[in-house]
PDB file of C-alpha atoms in Angstrom:
ATOM      1  CA  MET N   1      29.134 101.228  68.063  1.00 48.00           C
ATOM      2  CA  LYS N   2      25.698 101.147  66.448  1.00 48.00           C
ATOM      3  CA  LYS N   3      24.328  99.183  69.396  1.00 50.00           C
ATOM      4  CA  LYS N   4      25.574 101.760  71.903  1.00 53.00           C
ATOM      5  CA  ILE N   5      24.020 104.635  69.953  1.00 56.00           C
ATOM      6  CA  PHE N   6      20.829 102.641  69.577  1.00 61.00           C
ATOM      7  CA  ALA N   7      20.390 102.441  73.348  1.00 69.00           C
ATOM      8  CA  ALA N   8      20.525 106.220  73.737  1.00 76.00           C
ATOM      9  CA  ILE N   9      17.926 106.772  71.017  1.00 69.00           C
ATOM     10  CA  LEU N  10      15.664 104.107  72.531  1.00 69.00           C
ATOM     11  CA  ALA N  11      15.818 105.990  75.827  1.00 75.00           C
ATOM     12  CA  VAL N  12      14.618 109.156  74.110  1.00 73.00           C
ATOM     13  CA  LEU N  13      11.874 107.301  72.242  1.00 69.00           C
ATOM     14  CA  THR N  14      10.633 105.776  75.481  1.00 70.00           C
ATOM     15  CA  ALA N  15      10.692 109.100  77.314  1.00 71.00           C
ATOM     16  CA  ALA N  16       8.910 110.827  74.441  1.00 69.00           C
ATOM     17  CA  SER N  17       6.191 108.188  74.310  1.00 68.00           C
ATOM     18  CA  MET N  18       5.675 108.460  78.063  1.00 69.00           C
ATOM     19  CA  ALA N  19       5.151 112.206  77.660  1.00 66.00           C
ATOM     20  CA  ALA N  20       2.877 111.718  74.658  1.00 60.00           C
ATOM     21  CA  CYS N  21       0.778 109.303  76.704  1.00 61.00           C
ATOM     22  CA  GLY N  22       0.390 111.967  79.375  1.00 56.00           C
ATOM     23  CA  ASN N  23       2.158 109.752  81.942  1.00 52.00           C
ATOM     24  CA  GLY N  24      -0.349 107.012  81.399  1.00 46.00           C
ATOM     25  CA  GLU N  25      -3.401 109.202  81.719  1.00 43.00           C
ATOM     26  CA  SER N  26      -4.493 108.974  78.102  1.00 36.00           C
ATOM     27  CA  GLY N  27      -3.509 107.482  74.788  1.00 36.00           C
ATOM     28  CA  GLY N  28      -2.327 110.653  73.072  1.00 37.00           C
ATOM     29  CA  ASN N  29      -3.788 112.027  69.864  1.00 34.00           C
ATOM     30  CA  ASP N  30      -1.764 110.457  67.104  1.00 36.00           C
ATOM     31  CA  GLY N  31      -4.127 107.587  66.339  1.00 34.00           C
ATOM     32  CA  ASN N  32      -2.289 104.877  68.255  1.00 35.00           C
ATOM     33  CA  ASP N  33      -4.517 102.742  70.465  1.00 38.00           C
ATOM     34  CA  VAL N  34      -2.943 103.016  73.887  1.00 36.00           C
ATOM     35  CA  PRO N  35      -4.926 101.648  76.843  1.00 37.00           C
ATOM     36  CA  ASP N  36      -5.537 103.820  79.867  1.00 41.00           C
ATOM     37  CA  VAL N  37      -2.817 103.148  82.464  1.00 40.00           C
ATOM     38  CA  THR N  38      -3.616 105.951  84.867  1.00 38.00           C
ATOM     39  CA  VAL N  39      -1.717 105.660  88.131  1.00 35.00           C
ATOM     40  CA  SER N  40      -3.964 106.145  91.153  1.00 34.00           C
ATOM     41  CA  TYR N  41      -3.094 107.009  94.706  1.00 31.00           C
ATOM     42  CA  GLU N  42      -4.698 105.906  97.955  1.00 36.00           C
ATOM     43  CA  THR N  43      -4.413 107.601 101.312  1.00 33.00           C
ATOM     44  CA  THR N  44      -5.146 106.182 104.728  1.00 35.00           C
ATOM     45  CA  GLU N  45      -6.417 107.866 107.824  1.00 39.00           C
ATOM     46  CA  THR N  46      -3.868 108.628 110.521  1.00 38.00           C
ATOM     47  CA  ASP N  47      -3.980 107.212 114.013  1.00 42.00           C
ATOM     48  CA  SER N  48      -4.729 110.695 115.297  1.00 39.00           C
ATOM     49  CA  GLU N  49      -8.307 110.251 114.076  1.00 40.00           C
ATOM     50  CA  THR N  50      -8.895 107.215 116.316  1.00 37.00           C
ATOM     51  CA  GLU N  51     -10.439 107.540 119.722  1.00 39.00           C
ATOM     52  CA  ALA N  52      -8.126 107.904 122.705  1.00 39.00           C
ATOM     53  CA  THR N  53      -7.990 104.987 125.118  1.00 38.00           C
ATOM     54  CA  THR N  54      -7.718 105.003 128.903  1.00 39.00           C
ATOM     55  CA  GLU N  55      -4.814 102.585 128.976  1.00 45.00           C
ATOM     56  CA  ALA N  56      -1.582 103.853 130.486  1.00 46.00           C
ATOM     57  CA  PRO N  57       1.058 104.634 127.846  1.00 44.00           C
ATOM     58  CA  VAL N  58       4.128 102.441 127.582  1.00 43.00           C
ATOM     59  CA  GLU N  59       7.159 104.233 128.920  1.00 47.00           C
ATOM     60  CA  THR N  60       9.822 104.840 126.257  1.00 43.00           C
ATOM     61  CA  VAL N  61      13.168 106.550 126.226  1.00 44.00           C
ATOM     62  CA  PRO N  62      12.604 109.987 124.673  1.00 49.00           C
ATOM     63  CA  GLU N  63      14.710 111.065 121.728  1.00 47.00           C
ATOM     64  CA  THR N  64      16.494 114.349 121.941  1.00 50.00           C
ATOM     65  CA  GLU N  65      15.311 117.108 119.633  1.00 51.00           C
ATOM     66  CA  ALA N  66      18.578 116.947 117.706  1.00 48.00           C
ATOM     67  CA  GLU N  67      18.239 113.179 117.159  1.00 46.00           C
ATOM     68  CA  THR N  68      14.707 113.594 115.851  1.00 39.00           C
ATOM     69  CA  GLU N  69      15.702 116.379 113.459  1.00 46.00           C
ATOM     70  CA  ASN N  70      18.693 114.393 112.176  1.00 49.00           C
ATOM     71  CA  ALA N  71      16.554 111.322 111.545  1.00 40.00           C
ATOM     72  CA  GLU N  72      14.024 113.362 109.591  1.00 40.00           C
ATOM     73  CA  GLU N  73      16.742 115.039 107.527  1.00 45.00           C
ATOM     74  CA  ASN N  74      18.433 111.727 106.737  1.00 44.00           C
ATOM     75  CA  ALA N  75      15.157 110.112 105.685  1.00 39.00           C
ATOM     76  CA  SER N  76      14.300 113.084 103.487  1.00 42.00           C
ATOM     77  CA  ALA N  77      17.718 113.067 101.833  1.00 46.00           C
ATOM     78  CA  ALA N  78      17.728 109.330 101.209  1.00 49.00           C
ATOM     79  CA  GLY N  79      14.308 108.981  99.631  1.00 62.00           C
ATOM     80  CA  ASP N  80      13.268 105.502  98.527  1.00 90.00           C
ATOM     81  CA  VAL N  81      16.160 103.410  97.240  1.00 94.00           C
ATOM     82  CA  TYR N  82      15.585 101.895  93.786  1.00 93.00           C
ATOM     83  CA  SER N  83      18.022  99.119  92.843  1.00 92.00           C
ATOM     84  CA  GLY N  84      18.637  98.634  89.145  1.00 92.00           C
ATOM     85  CA  THR N  85      21.138  96.653  87.118  1.00 92.00           C
ATOM     86  CA  GLY N  86      24.456  97.567  88.717  1.00 93.00           C
ATOM     87  CA  TYR N  87      23.304 100.810  90.330  1.00 94.00           C
ATOM     88  CA  THR N  88      21.049 102.407  92.927  1.00 96.00           C
ATOM     89  CA  ILE N  89      19.173 105.711  92.947  1.00 96.00           C
ATOM     90  CA  ASN N  90      17.174 107.494  95.618  1.00 96.00           C
ATOM     91  CA  VAL N  91      13.675 108.357  94.457  1.00 95.00           C
ATOM     92  CA  ASP N  92      11.234 110.536  96.395  1.00 95.00           C
ATOM     93  CA  SER N  93       8.002 108.567  96.103  1.00 93.00           C
ATOM     94  CA  GLY N  94       6.071 111.730  96.821  1.00 94.00           C
ATOM     95  CA  LYS N  95       7.346 113.204  93.557  1.00 95.00           C
ATOM     96  CA  TRP N  96       7.955 110.194  91.315  1.00 96.00           C
ATOM     97  CA  VAL N  97       5.765 107.164  90.584  1.00 92.00           C
ATOM     98  CA  ASP N  98       7.492 103.907  89.656  1.00 90.00           C
ATOM     99  CA  ALA N  99       6.067 103.010  86.237  1.00 82.00           C
ATOM    100  CA  SER N 100       8.200  99.921  85.598  1.00 77.00           C
ATOM    101  CA  GLY N 101       5.038  97.841  85.424  1.00 73.00           C
ATOM    102  CA  TYR N 102       4.127  99.672  82.213  1.00 74.00           C
ATOM    103  CA  ILE N 103       7.428  99.021  80.399  1.00 71.00           C
ATOM    104  CA  LYS N 104       5.878  96.553  77.941  1.00 69.00           C
ATOM    105  CA  LEU N 105       2.960  98.850  77.094  1.00 70.00           C
ATOM    106  CA  ILE N 106       5.158 101.909  76.642  1.00 70.00           C
ATOM    107  CA  SER N 107       7.707  99.921  74.627  1.00 67.00           C
ATOM    108  CA  GLU N 108       4.998  98.891  72.172  1.00 68.00           C
ATOM    109  CA  TYR N 109       3.845 102.484  71.856  1.00 64.00           C
ATOM    110  CA  SER N 110       7.423 103.732  71.409  1.00 66.00           C
ATOM    111  CA  ALA N 111       8.083 101.274  68.608  1.00 64.00           C
ATOM    112  CA  ASN N 112       5.144 102.741  66.661  1.00 66.00           C
ATOM    113  CA  MET N 113       6.385 106.342  66.858  1.00 63.00           C
ATOM    114  CA  ASP N 114       7.145 107.866  63.463  1.00 59.00           C
ATOM    115  CA  THR N 115      10.904 108.494  63.678  1.00 56.00           C
ATOM    116  CA  GLY N 116      12.185 106.559  60.684  1.00 57.00           C
ATOM    117  CA  LEU N 117      14.047 104.168  63.015  1.00 58.00           C
ATOM    118  CA  ASN N 118      13.692 100.412  62.678  1.00 62.00           C
ATOM    119  CA  VAL N 119      13.041  99.475  66.316  1.00 64.00           C
ATOM    120  CA  SER N 120      10.901  96.774  67.854  1.00 67.00           C
ATOM    121  CA  ALA N 121       8.983  96.726  71.098  1.00 68.00           C
ATOM    122  CA  ASP N 122      11.267  93.904  72.277  1.00 72.00           C
ATOM    123  CA  ASP N 123      14.363  96.039  71.634  1.00 68.00           C
ATOM    124  CA  ILE N 124      12.984  98.812  73.813  1.00 68.00           C
ATOM    125  CA  GLU N 125      11.583  96.550  76.522  1.00 69.00           C
ATOM    126  CA  ASN N 126      14.808  94.542  76.890  1.00 72.00           C
ATOM    127  CA  MET N 127      16.939  97.660  77.420  1.00 73.00           C
ATOM    128  CA  SER N 128      14.501  99.515  79.696  1.00 79.00           C
ATOM    129  CA  ASP N 129      15.728  99.184  83.278  1.00 86.00           C
ATOM    130  CA  GLY N 130      13.382 101.585  85.023  1.00 87.00           C
ATOM    131  CA  MET N 131      10.925 104.407  84.391  1.00 86.00           C
ATOM    132  CA  PHE N 132       9.181 106.937  86.576  1.00 93.00           C
ATOM    133  CA  PHE N 133       6.337 109.416  86.075  1.00 90.00           C
ATOM    134  CA  HIS N 134       6.251 112.730  87.897  1.00 94.00           C
ATOM    135  CA  ALA N 135       3.472 112.617  90.467  1.00 94.00           C
ATOM    136  CA  ASP N 136       2.244 116.163  89.865  1.00 93.00           C
ATOM    137  CA  LEU N 137       3.290 117.186  86.344  1.00 91.00           C
ATOM    138  CA  SER N 138       1.718 115.176  83.541  1.00 84.00           C
ATOM    139  CA  GLY N 139       4.176 114.450  80.735  1.00 85.00           C
ATOM    140  CA  SER N 140       7.287 114.795  82.917  1.00 92.00           C
ATOM    141  CA  ASN N 141       9.221 111.565  83.392  1.00 90.00           C
ATOM    142  CA  PHE N 142      12.595 109.870  83.363  1.00 94.00           C
ATOM    143  CA  ASN N 143      13.809 106.449  82.353  1.00 89.00           C
ATOM    144  CA  ILE N 144      16.972 104.403  82.653  1.00 92.00           C
ATOM    145  CA  VAL N 145      18.281 102.213  79.859  1.00 89.00           C
ATOM    146  CA  CYS N 146      20.938  99.569  80.532  1.00 89.00           C
ATOM    147  CA  ASN N 147      22.623  97.995  77.537  1.00 85.00           C
ATOM    148  CA  GLU N 148      25.175  95.186  77.924  1.00 84.00           C
ATOM    149  CA  ILE N 149      28.093  95.852  75.575  1.00 79.00           C
ATOM    150  CA  GLY N 150      30.788  93.568  77.028  1.00 75.00           C
ATOM    151  CA  ASP N 151      34.372  94.691  76.618  1.00 69.00           C
ATOM    152  CA  LEU N 152      33.510  97.134  73.835  1.00 62.00           C
ATOM    153  CA  GLY N 153      33.099  99.981  76.296  1.00 56.00           C
ATOM    154  CA  ALA N 154      36.754  99.755  77.350  1.00 59.00           C
ATOM    155  CA  ASP N 155      37.773 101.016  73.891  1.00 61.00           C
ATOM    156  CA  PHE N 156      35.894 104.321  74.144  1.00 73.00           C
ATOM    157  CA  ASP N 157      36.052 107.539  76.082  1.00 82.00           C
ATOM    158  CA  ILE N 158      32.522 108.796  76.694  1.00 87.00           C
ATOM    159  CA  SER N 159      33.294 112.077  74.902  1.00 87.00           C
ATOM    160  CA  MET N 160      33.737 110.120  71.657  1.00 84.00           C
ATOM    161  CA  PHE N 161      29.976 109.622  71.490  1.00 84.00           C
ATOM    162  CA  ALA N 162      29.117 113.311  71.167  1.00 88.00           C
ATOM    163  CA  GLY N 163      29.526 113.744  67.410  1.00 88.00           C
ATOM    164  CA  LEU N 164      27.991 110.363  66.687  1.00 85.00           C
ATOM    165  CA  MET N 165      24.954 111.125  68.816  1.00 87.00           C
ATOM    166  CA  GLU N 166      24.392 114.484  67.135  1.00 89.00           C
ATOM    167  CA  GLU N 167      24.446 112.780  63.737  1.00 87.00           C
ATOM    168  CA  GLN N 168      22.087 109.984  64.758  1.00 83.00           C
ATOM    169  CA  TYR N 169      19.587 112.268  66.441  1.00 86.00           C
ATOM    170  CA  ALA N 170      19.476 114.508  63.396  1.00 87.00           C
ATOM    171  CA  ALA N 171      18.757 111.445  61.238  1.00 82.00           C
ATOM    172  CA  ALA N 172      15.853 110.568  63.562  1.00 80.00           C
ATOM    173  CA  GLY N 173      14.380 114.072  63.303  1.00 84.00           C
ATOM    174  CA  ILE N 174      15.412 114.984  66.851  1.00 87.00           C
ATOM    175  CA  THR N 175      16.975 118.442  67.357  1.00 93.00           C
ATOM    176  CA  TYR N 176      20.376 118.302  69.055  1.00 94.00           C
ATOM    177  CA  LEU N 177      20.859 121.281  71.392  1.00 95.00           C
ATOM    178  CA  GLY N 178      24.353 120.559  72.745  1.00 95.00           C
ATOM    179  CA  ASP N 179      26.499 118.372  74.964  1.00 95.00           C
ATOM    180  CA  GLU N 180      29.258 118.367  77.574  1.00 96.00           C
ATOM    181  CA  VAL N 181      31.161 115.828  79.681  1.00 96.00           C
ATOM    182  CA  VAL N 182      30.467 116.045  83.423  1.00 96.00           C
ATOM    183  CA  GLU N 183      31.976 114.125  86.332  1.00 95.00           C
ATOM    184  CA  HIS N 184      29.603 112.488  88.797  1.00 93.00           C
ATOM    185  CA  ASN N 185      30.491 110.068  91.597  1.00 87.00           C
ATOM    186  CA  GLY N 186      33.815 109.197  89.993  1.00 88.00           C
ATOM    187  CA  LYS N 187      32.455 108.595  86.479  1.00 90.00           C
ATOM    188  CA  ASN N 188      32.461 110.763  83.385  1.00 93.00           C
ATOM    189  CA  TRP N 189      28.994 111.186  81.888  1.00 96.00           C
ATOM    190  CA  LEU N 190      28.102 112.632  78.509  1.00 95.00           C
ATOM    191  CA  LYS N 191      25.335 115.170  79.111  1.00 97.00           C
ATOM    192  CA  ILE N 192      23.139 115.816  76.066  1.00 95.00           C
ATOM    193  CA  GLU N 193      20.146 118.105  75.525  1.00 95.00           C
ATOM    194  CA  VAL N 194      17.692 117.498  72.682  1.00 94.00           C
ATOM    195  CA  GLU N 195      14.150 118.466  71.767  1.00 92.00           C
ATOM    196  CA  MET N 196      11.464 117.058  69.499  1.00 87.00           C
ATOM    197  CA  GLU N 197       7.824 117.354  68.465  1.00 85.00           C
ATOM    198  CA  GLN N 198       5.519 114.447  69.255  1.00 75.00           C
ATOM    199  CA  SER N 199       1.738 114.310  68.913  1.00 71.00           C
ATOM    200  CA  GLY N 200       1.657 118.076  68.518  1.00 79.00           C
ATOM    201  CA  THR N 201       3.612 118.663  71.730  1.00 81.00           C
ATOM    202  CA  SER N 202       7.041 120.308  71.977  1.00 88.00           C
ATOM    203  CA  MET N 203       9.257 118.331  74.324  1.00 89.00           C
ATOM    204  CA  LYS N 204      12.712 118.951  75.743  1.00 93.00           C
ATOM    205  CA  MET N 205      15.000 116.202  76.997  1.00 93.00           C
ATOM    206  CA  LEU N 206      18.104 115.915  79.160  1.00 96.00           C
ATOM    207  CA  GLN N 207      20.159 112.770  78.785  1.00 95.00           C
ATOM    208  CA  TYR N 208      23.159 111.379  80.681  1.00 96.00           C
ATOM    209  CA  MET N 209      25.263 108.537  79.291  1.00 93.00           C
ATOM    210  CA  ALA N 210      28.082 106.568  80.967  1.00 93.00           C
ATOM    211  CA  LEU N 211      29.977 103.297  80.625  1.00 89.00           C
ATOM    212  CA  SER N 212      30.566 101.060  83.630  1.00 88.00           C
ATOM    213  CA  GLY N 213      31.804  97.484  83.612  1.00 83.00           C
ATOM    214  CA  VAL N 214      30.155  95.625  80.748  1.00 85.00           C
ATOM    215  CA  ASN N 215      27.175  97.985  80.569  1.00 88.00           C
ATOM    216  CA  GLN N 216      26.206 101.284  79.014  1.00 88.00           C
ATOM    217  CA  TYR N 217      23.803 103.400  81.066  1.00 92.00           C
ATOM    218  CA  VAL N 218      21.533 106.122  79.705  1.00 92.00           C
ATOM    219  CA  VAL N 219      19.376 108.226  82.025  1.00 95.00           C
ATOM    220  CA  THR N 220      16.858 110.414  80.175  1.00 93.00           C
ATOM    221  CA  TYR N 221      14.579 113.096  81.587  1.00 95.00           C
ATOM    222  CA  THR N 222      11.879 114.560  79.367  1.00 91.00           C
ATOM    223  CA  SER N 223       8.951 116.923  79.703  1.00 92.00           C
ATOM    224  CA  ASP N 224       6.836 119.214  77.606  1.00 89.00           C
ATOM    225  CA  LYS N 225       8.505 122.619  77.422  1.00 89.00           C
ATOM    226  CA  ASP N 226       5.974 124.263  79.738  1.00 88.00           C
ATOM    227  CA  ASN N 227       6.795 121.883  82.592  1.00 91.00           C
ATOM    228  CA  TYR N 228      10.452 121.142  81.832  1.00 94.00           C
ATOM    229  CA  ASP N 229      11.955 123.615  84.305  1.00 95.00           C
ATOM    230  CA  LYS N 230       9.330 122.832  86.945  1.00 95.00           C
ATOM    231  CA  ALA N 231      10.338 119.171  87.304  1.00 95.00           C
ATOM    232  CA  LEU N 232      14.025 119.561  86.419  1.00 97.00           C
ATOM    233  CA  SER N 233      15.253 120.017  89.992  1.00 96.00           C
ATOM    234  CA  ASP N 234      13.291 116.914  91.067  1.00 97.00           C
ATOM    235  CA  PHE N 235      15.030 114.898  88.356  1.00 97.00           C
ATOM    236  CA  GLU N 236      18.463 116.315  89.185  1.00 97.00           C
ATOM    237  CA  ALA N 237      17.989 115.254  92.811  1.00 96.00           C
ATOM    238  CA  VAL N 238      17.471 111.684  91.596  1.00 97.00           C
ATOM    239  CA  PHE N 239      20.433 111.745  89.222  1.00 97.00           C
ATOM    240  CA  ASP N 240      22.697 113.203  91.913  1.00 96.00           C
ATOM    241  CA  SER N 241      22.001 110.057  93.956  1.00 96.00           C
ATOM    242  CA  PHE N 242      22.989 107.664  91.135  1.00 96.00           C
ATOM    243  CA  LYS N 243      25.678 105.250  92.377  1.00 95.00           C
ATOM    244  CA  PHE N 244      27.208 102.284  90.601  1.00 94.00           C
ATOM    245  CA  THR N 245      27.266  99.097  92.664  1.00 91.00           C
ATOM    246  CA  GLU N 246      29.431  96.996  90.339  1.00 74.00           C
TER     247      GLU N 246
END
């Protein structure tokens, strides 16, 4: 049971450290030495800027207007498919930046956060299955933690975690705002809201937890309070696409 709770708290620690780092734009202001991991973007010129040629165009079969509109709608709805451990999600790359390459760095920073918890960078790194920064709102992010628990998960209903989580978050100095069980794509998820102070910033977090097969999954969205509502719908669009593949 301790291991399953531990995974949820690690997800919050990771999300909080990502926000404190300003989504990789700076090292925060709490004295920890965090290298600059700013994500940069590059754009390319479109073909419309090239000079027209005199060659005759190749004849193609024109799409109907309806077919074109349907294709655009389907592409927009699907987003970019991210495959994790036993699941897939659709992520709009125009709104979210895949930060999985920074898992080790952020795990080390998370382990140094002053929460009173005895966690190591390896603990956090091994359970981190994916993390994404919001492209426009610094400090807004989400991460996915996958924790293999074997047959232990078969003994628990997800609602049984609620009281235990409230107790553990309180012990870590994290304010527990409430919880409920929600059904999503055939699975019951425990939905938890918490908030905390980190590096002088007030942050709010939304966390979903489920059990599937031999794994426990925790999806955590966090942002500073000023930007929380602004990026929330973008995160919910990602979570709505979450599908188990095992």
